[in-house]
mmCIF file of C-alpha atoms in Angstrom:
data_model
loop_
_atom_site.group_PDB
_atom_site.id
_atom_site.type_symbol
_atom_site.label_atom_id
_atom_site.label_comp_id
_atom_site.label_asym_id
_atom_site.label_seq_id
_atom_site.Cartn_x
_atom_site.Cartn_y
_atom_site.Cartn_z
ATOM 1 C CA MET A 14 58.560 28.565 12.704
ATOM 2 C CA PRO A 15 57.399 29.899 16.084
ATOM 3 C CA SER A 16 55.896 27.542 18.619
ATOM 4 C CA THR A 17 52.203 27.675 19.440
ATOM 5 C CA ALA A 18 53.020 29.359 22.768
ATOM 6 C CA ASP A 19 55.157 31.975 20.995
ATOM 7 C CA GLU A 20 52.421 32.573 18.418
ATOM 8 C CA SER A 21 49.802 32.960 21.153
ATOM 9 C CA ARG A 22 52.015 35.381 23.097
ATOM 10 C CA LEU A 23 52.694 37.430 19.974
ATOM 11 C CA LEU A 24 48.983 37.557 19.099
ATOM 12 C CA ASP A 25 48.239 38.778 22.639
ATOM 13 C CA GLU A 26 50.927 41.464 22.356
ATOM 14 C CA VAL A 27 49.539 42.649 19.003
ATOM 15 C CA ARG A 28 46.004 42.719 20.448
ATOM 16 C CA ASP A 29 47.221 44.779 23.427
ATOM 17 C CA LEU A 30 49.105 47.162 21.147
ATOM 18 C CA LEU A 31 46.067 47.587 18.892
ATOM 19 C CA ALA A 32 43.840 48.382 21.852
ATOM 20 C CA ALA A 33 46.372 50.887 23.170
ATOM 21 C CA THR A 34 46.885 52.511 19.758
ATOM 22 C CA VAL A 35 43.396 52.603 18.229
ATOM 23 C CA GLU A 36 40.840 54.801 19.955
ATOM 24 C CA ASP A 37 37.663 53.138 21.258
ATOM 25 C CA LEU A 38 38.971 49.606 20.685
ATOM 26 C CA ALA A 39 39.044 47.054 23.522
ATOM 27 C CA VAL A 40 41.227 43.945 23.636
ATOM 28 C CA GLU A 41 38.093 41.803 23.954
ATOM 29 C CA GLU A 42 36.940 43.005 20.513
ATOM 30 C CA ILE A 43 40.171 41.951 18.801
ATOM 31 C CA HIS A 44 40.425 38.390 17.510
ATOM 32 C CA PRO A 45 43.264 36.761 15.535
ATOM 33 C CA ASP A 46 41.303 36.806 12.281
ATOM 34 C CA SER A 47 39.770 40.259 12.776
ATOM 35 C CA SER A 48 40.145 42.455 9.711
ATOM 36 C CA LEU A 49 41.820 45.708 10.692
ATOM 37 C CA GLN A 50 39.563 47.794 8.475
ATOM 38 C CA ASP A 51 36.306 45.849 8.241
ATOM 39 C CA ASP A 52 36.026 44.414 11.767
ATOM 40 C CA LEU A 53 38.037 46.877 13.850
ATOM 41 C CA GLY A 54 37.507 50.125 11.946
ATOM 42 C CA VAL A 55 41.212 50.903 11.613
ATOM 43 C CA ASP A 56 41.510 53.800 9.176
ATOM 44 C CA SER A 57 44.651 54.920 7.346
ATOM 45 C CA LEU A 58 45.769 57.264 10.136
ATOM 46 C CA ALA A 59 45.273 54.597 12.818
ATOM 47 C CA ARG A 60 47.189 52.123 10.609
ATOM 48 C CA LEU A 61 50.142 54.549 10.447
ATOM 49 C CA GLU A 62 50.052 54.932 14.230
ATOM 50 C CA LEU A 63 49.902 51.161 14.638
ATOM 51 C CA VAL A 64 52.880 50.599 12.331
ATOM 52 C CA ALA A 65 54.868 53.241 14.229
ATOM 53 C CA ALA A 66 53.986 51.532 17.524
ATOM 54 C CA ILE A 67 55.022 48.128 16.124
ATOM 55 C CA GLU A 68 58.324 49.533 14.866
ATOM 56 C CA ASP A 69 58.992 51.119 18.245
ATOM 57 C CA ARG A 70 57.957 48.073 20.301
ATOM 58 C CA TRP A 71 59.877 45.451 18.310
ATOM 59 C CA GLN A 72 62.691 47.684 16.988
ATOM 60 C CA ILE A 73 62.043 46.681 13.374
ATOM 61 C CA GLU A 74 61.175 48.556 10.212
ATOM 62 C CA VAL A 75 57.907 47.770 8.450
ATOM 63 C CA PRO A 76 58.063 49.068 4.869
ATOM 64 C CA HIS A 77 54.915 50.864 3.701
ATOM 65 C CA GLU A 78 54.260 48.248 0.995
ATOM 66 C CA GLN A 79 54.345 45.433 3.564
ATOM 67 C CA ALA A 80 52.220 47.353 6.065
ATOM 68 C CA GLU A 81 49.481 47.784 3.451
ATOM 69 C CA GLN A 82 49.339 44.000 2.924
ATOM 70 C CA LEU A 83 48.792 43.224 6.617
ATOM 71 C CA MET A 84 45.019 42.955 6.807
ATOM 72 C CA THR A 85 44.381 40.861 9.942
ATOM 73 C CA VAL A 86 45.769 40.584 13.446
ATOM 74 C CA ARG A 87 47.118 37.109 12.614
ATOM 75 C CA GLN A 88 48.956 38.459 9.545
ATOM 76 C CA ILE A 89 50.586 41.155 11.677
ATOM 77 C CA ALA A 90 51.720 38.565 14.232
ATOM 78 C CA ALA A 91 53.111 36.287 11.490
ATOM 79 C CA HIS A 92 54.975 39.210 9.929
ATOM 80 C CA LEU A 93 56.401 40.141 13.323
ATOM 81 C CA ALA A 94 57.525 36.573 14.018
ATOM 82 C CA ASP A 95 59.419 36.532 10.706
ATOM 83 C CA ALA A 96 60.826 40.051 11.077
ATOM 84 C CA VAL A 97 61.987 39.552 14.661
ATOM 85 C CA ALA A 98 63.599 36.206 13.763
ATOM 86 C CA ALA A 99 65.372 37.816 10.795
ATOM 87 C CA ALA A 100 66.557 40.744 12.930
ATOM 88 C CA ALA A 101 67.917 38.273 15.484
ATOM 89 C CA GLY A 102 69.823 36.440 12.771
ATOM 90 C CA GLY A 103 67.389 33.551 12.442
ATOM 91 C CA THR A 104 65.652 32.422 9.306
ATOM 92 C CA ALA A 105 62.560 34.191 8.083
#
């Protein structure tokens, strides 16, 4: 399980990536429990771009089925923590 500092850093990185990927979205608008669709207006095309950016940034693969289940910023960060740990040989 990631430490609070690691979780906070990962949330910040996801927020930065979202702001850089989604048009007209500022980091200040993005909160850990923000819904991608309802609160941030992330449509299906922006979601695909976000997943591609996540895969590129963290060198992991996010299967389509998993990507569809990630509804909040916090869920994305938790998924990344598990995926990065698994890719590094840790436990997920």
